Amino acid sequence: MKPSRIKYDPYLSLEDIAVNSGVSVEAVRRYIKNRRIDRKCDEEIIRYHKVKRKIKDNPHVTIPQIATSLSMAIGTVRKYADMKRPPRPSHGKISMVEQMQPTLYVSVSESESEILRAILFTYLNNTLTYDCDLTIGKGGFYQNSVPLPRFLYDINPLMDGVKNLSEAINLPNEVFNSVVIDLPCAIVKPTIRRKKQIFSSFGTIEELYATYKKMIELAWRLLKDDGILVFKTMDFSLNSEPLWISDKSVATAVQTGFSLIDKYIYIDRKAVNAITSSRRRASTPAHAYFFVFKKRQII
Ligand SMILES: C[S@@+](CC[C@H](N)C(=O)[O-])C[C@H]1O[C@@H](n2cnc3c(N)ncnc32)[C@H](O)[C@@H]1O
């Protein structure tokens, strides 16, 4: 699935989503179809919650009173009032309202988008997406429930609308509320490093650490006070020696001035299955970290 610029919000009309995203209504319809979003179910869930909220706010309210205040038919109000649980999407389809519901506490997930959504909910007022991604790559993070950020950069732009990282380096200070970084986590010896590996690995550990530092400092400069940096990384071993890249990333961010406010663990199920079925020890763990850093000005 291709990442999309469409800022899909199940609470808005197709026309409003199209205007907000700068696309046609037809494009929004295609988005809904391709992503198998059950919009009809979402509309029902929204009505269900509206009715239940009225009853919760005033237990003595009558069905006709709710119908009048919500401009719904009496029969419709009765239907939702009698329901024990919200409607569920049809088989094979997804509910965007469900996806946007507060995740009570997700610290571990097999879905990167679920983690990114949980961070948006918990630390960014449930905004639809992030302001900026500095390592957008092929946009894998934004294939499901999180739309593409407005500002996209990469040292090796691969998608339409992605600007070269050098343009982010030239941006003024403090322009974003949130920034996402996901740098390569692999070392391939410079002698055997092929052209296509240049952007998916580093030649030496020193190069990796220097880039991590440079990118964390860039995020610090681009973020407003209290802005959020989401930094994905993982540990791996080199010549059977473990390299604690994640600890080093936290130390670098903290030295830059960030506070580590949360950590999420992404479990790569395919990698777990591959390791357990082959009974081989993996050189990279089958999990990665999503660190959440907050920019706090030192007074
Ligand atoms: C793991 S990929 C990011 C994948 C992305 N999160 C996604 O969802 O598709 C790593 C990204 O870091 C970028 N990158 C590689 N070397 C870099 C460097 N030295 N400085 C900045 N970015 C670099 C690559 O171009 C690549 O897009």
Coordinates of C-alpha atoms and ligand atoms in Angstrom, one line a residue:
M1 CA 0.0 0.0 0.0
K2 CA 1.3 3.4 -1.0
P3 CA 1.5 6.0 1.8
S4 CA -1.0 8.8 1.3
R5 CA -1.2 12.5 1.8
I6 CA -4.9 12.2 2.6
K7 CA -5.6 13.4 6.1
Y8 CA -8.5 11.0 6.7
D9 CA -10.7 11.9 9.6
P10 CA -13.8 9.7 10.0
Y11 CA -15.6 12.5 11.8
L12 CA -15.5 14.8 8.7
S13 CA -17.4 14.7 5.5
L14 CA -15.7 13.5 2.3
E15 CA -15.7 17.0 1.0
D16 CA -14.0 18.5 4.1
I17 CA -11.4 15.7 4.0
A18 CA -10.7 16.5 0.3
V19 CA -10.3 20.2 1.0
N20 CA -8.1 19.6 4.1
S21 CA -5.9 17.3 2.1
G22 CA -5.8 19.3 -1.2
V23 CA -7.3 16.4 -3.2
S24 CA -10.5 15.5 -5.0
V25 CA -13.5 13.8 -3.3
E26 CA -12.9 11.0 -5.8
A27 CA -9.3 10.5 -4.4
V28 CA -10.8 10.3 -0.9
R29 CA -13.3 7.6 -2.1
R30 CA -10.4 5.7 -3.6
Y31 CA -8.5 6.0 -0.3
I32 CA -11.4 4.6 1.6
K33 CA -11.8 1.7 -0.8
N34 CA -8.1 0.8 -1.1
R35 CA -7.7 0.8 2.7
R36 CA -10.9 -1.2 3.2
I37 CA -12.2 1.4 5.6
D38 CA -15.8 0.6 6.7
R39 CA -17.1 4.2 6.6
K40 CA -20.7 3.1 7.1
C41 CA -19.7 1.3 10.3
D42 CA -17.8 4.4 11.4
E43 CA -20.9 6.5 10.9
E44 CA -22.8 4.1 13.1
I45 CA -20.1 4.0 15.8
I46 CA -20.2 7.9 15.9
R47 CA -24.0 7.9 16.3
Y48 CA -23.8 5.1 18.9
H49 CA -21.4 7.2 21.0
K50 CA -23.5 10.4 20.6
V51 CA -26.6 8.6 21.9
K52 CA -24.7 6.9 24.8
R53 CA -23.1 10.2 25.8
K54 CA -26.5 11.9 26.0
I55 CA -27.7 9.1 28.3
K56 CA -24.6 9.2 30.4
D57 CA -24.8 13.0 30.8
N58 CA -28.5 12.8 31.8
P59 CA -29.8 9.3 32.9
H60 CA -33.4 10.7 33.0
V61 CA -33.4 11.9 29.4
T62 CA -36.1 10.4 27.2
I63 CA -35.6 8.8 23.8
P64 CA -37.6 11.5 22.0
Q65 CA -35.6 14.3 23.7
I66 CA -32.3 12.7 22.5
A67 CA -33.8 12.3 19.0
T68 CA -34.7 16.0 18.9
S69 CA -31.3 17.2 20.3
L70 CA -29.3 15.0 17.9
S71 CA -31.7 15.4 14.9
M72 CA -32.1 11.6 14.7
A73 CA -35.2 9.5 14.2
I74 CA -36.7 8.1 17.4
G75 CA -36.2 4.5 16.1
T76 CA -32.5 5.2 15.4
V77 CA -31.9 6.6 18.9
R78 CA -33.7 3.6 20.4
K79 CA -31.5 1.2 18.3
Y80 CA -28.3 2.7 19.6
A81 CA -29.6 3.2 23.2
D82 CA -30.4 -0.6 23.3
M83 CA -27.0 -1.7 21.9
K84 CA -24.6 -3.1 24.5
R85 CA -21.5 -2.5 22.4
P86 CA -20.6 -0.2 19.5
P87 CA -21.1 -1.7 16.0
R88 CA -18.1 -3.6 14.6
P89 CA -16.7 -3.3 11.0
S90 CA -17.6 -6.0 8.5
H91 CA -15.1 -8.9 8.1
G92 CA -11.9 -7.8 6.4
K93 CA -12.6 -4.1 6.8
I94 CA -11.3 -1.6 9.4
S95 CA -12.9 1.1 11.5
M96 CA -10.9 4.3 11.5
V97 CA -12.9 5.4 14.6
E98 CA -11.6 2.3 16.4
Q99 CA -8.1 3.0 15.2
M100 CA -8.2 6.5 16.6
Q101 CA -9.6 5.5 19.9
P102 CA -7.3 6.1 22.8
T103 CA -5.1 3.1 23.3
L104 CA -5.2 2.7 27.0
Y105 CA -1.5 1.7 27.3
V106 CA 0.4 0.2 24.4
S107 CA 4.0 -0.3 25.3
V108 CA 4.6 -3.2 22.9
S109 CA 3.0 -3.8 19.5
E110 CA 3.5 -5.7 16.3
S111 CA 2.2 -2.7 14.4
E112 CA 4.4 0.4 13.9
S113 CA 1.4 2.5 13.0
E114 CA -0.3 1.5 16.2
I115 CA 2.7 2.8 18.1
L116 CA 2.8 6.0 16.1
R117 CA -0.9 6.5 16.7
A118 CA -0.5 5.8 20.4
I119 CA 2.2 8.5 20.6
L120 CA 0.0 11.0 18.7
F121 CA -2.8 10.3 21.1
T122 CA -0.7 10.4 24.3
Y123 CA 1.7 13.3 23.5
L124 CA 0.3 15.3 20.6
N125 CA -3.3 15.9 21.5
N126 CA -4.5 13.1 19.2
T127 CA -3.5 15.1 16.1
L128 CA -3.9 13.1 12.9
T129 CA -0.2 12.9 12.1
Y130 CA 3.3 14.3 12.7
D131 CA 4.6 17.6 11.3
C132 CA 7.8 16.3 9.8
D133 CA 9.6 13.1 8.9
L134 CA 13.4 13.6 8.3
T135 CA 14.0 10.0 7.1
I136 CA 10.8 9.2 5.2
G137 CA 12.3 6.5 3.0
K138 CA 9.4 4.7 1.2
G139 CA 6.9 6.0 3.7
G140 CA 6.3 2.6 5.3
F141 CA 5.2 4.2 8.6
Y142 CA 2.3 5.9 6.9
Q143 CA 0.7 3.0 5.1
N144 CA -2.1 2.4 7.5
S145 CA -3.8 4.6 10.1
V146 CA -1.3 7.6 10.2
P147 CA -1.4 9.9 7.1
L148 CA 1.9 11.3 5.7
P149 CA 3.3 14.3 7.6
R150 CA 3.1 17.6 5.7
F151 CA 6.9 18.0 5.6
L152 CA 8.9 15.1 4.2
Y153 CA 12.7 14.9 3.8
D154 CA 15.3 12.3 3.1
I155 CA 18.9 12.2 2.2
N156 CA 17.9 10.0 -0.7
P157 CA 14.4 11.1 -1.7
L158 CA 12.4 8.1 -3.2
M159 CA 8.9 9.4 -3.3
D160 CA 7.1 12.4 -5.0
G161 CA 6.9 15.4 -2.7
V162 CA 10.0 14.4 -0.6
K163 CA 12.6 17.1 -0.3
N164 CA 16.3 16.6 0.1
L165 CA 17.5 16.6 3.7
S166 CA 19.7 19.6 2.9
E167 CA 16.5 21.7 2.6
A168 CA 15.5 20.7 6.2
I169 CA 19.0 21.7 7.3
N170 CA 18.3 25.2 5.9
L171 CA 14.9 25.6 7.7
P172 CA 14.7 28.2 10.4
N173 CA 14.7 27.2 14.1
E174 CA 11.6 26.0 16.0
V175 CA 9.2 25.3 13.1
F176 CA 7.7 22.0 14.1
N177 CA 5.7 20.5 17.0
S178 CA 6.8 16.9 16.1
V179 CA 9.5 15.2 14.1
V180 CA 10.1 11.6 13.3
I181 CA 13.5 10.0 12.6
D182 CA 14.3 6.4 11.6
L183 CA 17.9 6.0 10.6
P184 CA 19.5 2.8 9.3
C185 CA 20.7 0.3 12.0
A186 CA 23.3 -1.7 10.2
I187 CA 27.0 -1.6 9.5
V188 CA 28.4 -2.9 6.2
K189 CA 32.2 -2.8 5.7
P190 CA 33.0 0.1 3.3
T191 CA 34.9 -2.3 1.0
I192 CA 31.9 -4.4 0.3
R193 CA 29.3 -1.7 0.6
R194 CA 27.4 -1.5 -2.7
K195 CA 25.8 1.6 -4.0
K196 CA 22.3 0.6 -2.9
Q197 CA 23.5 -0.1 0.6
I198 CA 24.8 3.5 1.1
F199 CA 21.5 4.7 2.4
S200 CA 20.4 1.5 4.2
S201 CA 23.6 1.1 6.3
F202 CA 26.7 2.9 7.6
G203 CA 30.3 2.0 6.8
T204 CA 31.5 2.2 10.4
I205 CA 30.0 2.5 13.8
E206 CA 31.6 6.0 14.2
E207 CA 29.7 7.1 11.0
L208 CA 26.5 5.7 12.5
Y209 CA 27.0 7.6 15.8
A210 CA 28.0 10.8 14.1
T211 CA 24.9 10.7 11.9
Y212 CA 22.6 9.9 14.9
K213 CA 24.1 12.9 16.7
K214 CA 23.7 15.2 13.7
M215 CA 20.1 14.2 13.1
I216 CA 19.1 14.5 16.8
E217 CA 20.7 18.0 16.9
L218 CA 18.8 18.9 13.8
A219 CA 15.5 17.8 15.3
W220 CA 16.3 19.8 18.4
R221 CA 16.8 22.9 16.4
L222 CA 13.7 22.4 14.3
L223 CA 11.4 21.6 17.2
K224 CA 9.5 24.2 19.2
D225 CA 9.6 24.2 23.0
D226 CA 7.8 21.1 24.3
G227 CA 8.0 19.6 20.8
I228 CA 8.2 15.8 20.4
L229 CA 10.9 13.8 18.6
V230 CA 10.0 10.1 17.8
F231 CA 13.2 8.3 17.3
K232 CA 13.2 4.6 16.1
T233 CA 16.2 2.5 16.6
M234 CA 17.4 -1.0 17.5
D235 CA 20.4 -2.8 19.0
F236 CA 22.5 -5.2 16.9
S237 CA 25.8 -6.9 17.1
L238 CA 28.9 -6.4 15.0
N239 CA 31.4 -9.3 14.8
S240 CA 29.4 -11.0 17.6
E241 CA 29.9 -7.9 19.9
P242 CA 26.6 -6.3 21.0
L243 CA 26.3 -2.6 20.2
W244 CA 23.9 -0.9 22.4
I245 CA 22.7 1.6 19.9
S246 CA 19.5 2.3 21.7
D247 CA 21.3 3.3 25.0
K248 CA 23.7 5.5 23.0
S249 CA 20.8 7.2 21.2
V250 CA 19.1 8.0 24.5
A251 CA 22.4 9.4 25.9
T252 CA 23.0 11.5 22.8
A253 CA 19.4 12.9 22.9
V254 CA 19.7 13.7 26.6
Q255 CA 23.1 15.4 26.1
T256 CA 21.4 17.5 23.4
G257 CA 18.8 18.6 25.9
F258 CA 15.9 16.2 25.3
S259 CA 14.1 14.4 28.0
L260 CA 13.1 10.8 27.4
I261 CA 9.4 10.7 28.2
D262 CA 8.4 7.2 26.9
K263 CA 9.5 4.1 25.1
Y264 CA 7.6 1.7 22.9
I265 CA 8.8 -1.7 21.6
Y266 CA 7.9 -2.8 18.1
I267 CA 8.0 -6.6 17.7
D268 CA 8.8 -7.8 14.2
R269 CA 6.6 -10.9 14.1
K270 CA 8.1 -12.2 10.8
A271 CA 11.6 -12.0 12.2
V272 CA 10.5 -13.7 15.4
N273 CA 9.0 -16.5 13.4
A274 CA 12.1 -16.8 11.1
I275 CA 14.4 -17.1 14.1
T276 CA 12.3 -19.6 16.1
S277 CA 11.6 -21.8 13.0
S278 CA 15.3 -21.9 12.0
R279 CA 16.5 -22.2 15.7
R280 CA 19.3 -19.8 14.8
R281 CA 20.5 -16.9 16.9
A282 CA 19.8 -13.7 15.1
S283 CA 22.4 -10.9 14.8
T284 CA 19.7 -8.3 15.1
P285 CA 17.0 -8.5 17.7
A286 CA 13.5 -9.0 16.3
H287 CA 12.4 -5.8 18.0
A288 CA 13.0 -2.1 17.8
Y289 CA 12.4 0.9 20.0
F290 CA 10.3 4.0 19.4
F291 CA 11.7 6.5 21.8
V292 CA 9.7 9.6 22.6
F293 CA 11.8 12.6 23.5
K294 CA 10.5 16.0 24.5
K295 CA 12.3 19.3 23.9
R296 CA 12.6 21.0 27.2
Q297 CA 14.5 24.3 27.2
I298 CA 17.1 24.3 30.0
I299 CA 16.4 27.4 32.0
Ligands
LIG1 C1 15.0 2.6 7.8 S1 14.9 3.8 6.5 C2 13.5 4.7 7.0 C3 12.2 4.0 6.6 C4 11.0 4.8 6.9 N1 10.8 5.1 8.3 C5 9.8 4.2 6.3 O1 8.8 4.1 7.0 O2 9.8 3.8 5.1 C6 16.2 4.8 6.9 C7 16.2 6.1 6.2 O3 17.4 6.9 6.6 C8 17.9 7.6 5.5 N2 19.4 7.7 5.7 C9 20.4 6.9 5.4 N3 21.6 7.4 5.6 C10 21.4 8.6 6.2 C11 22.2 9.6 6.6 N4 23.6 9.5 6.7 N5 21.7 10.8 7.1 C12 20.4 10.9 7.1 N6 19.5 10.0 6.6 C13 20.0 8.8 6.2 C14 17.7 6.6 4.3 O4 17.6 7.3 3.1 C15 16.3 6.0 4.6 O5 15.2 6.6 4.1

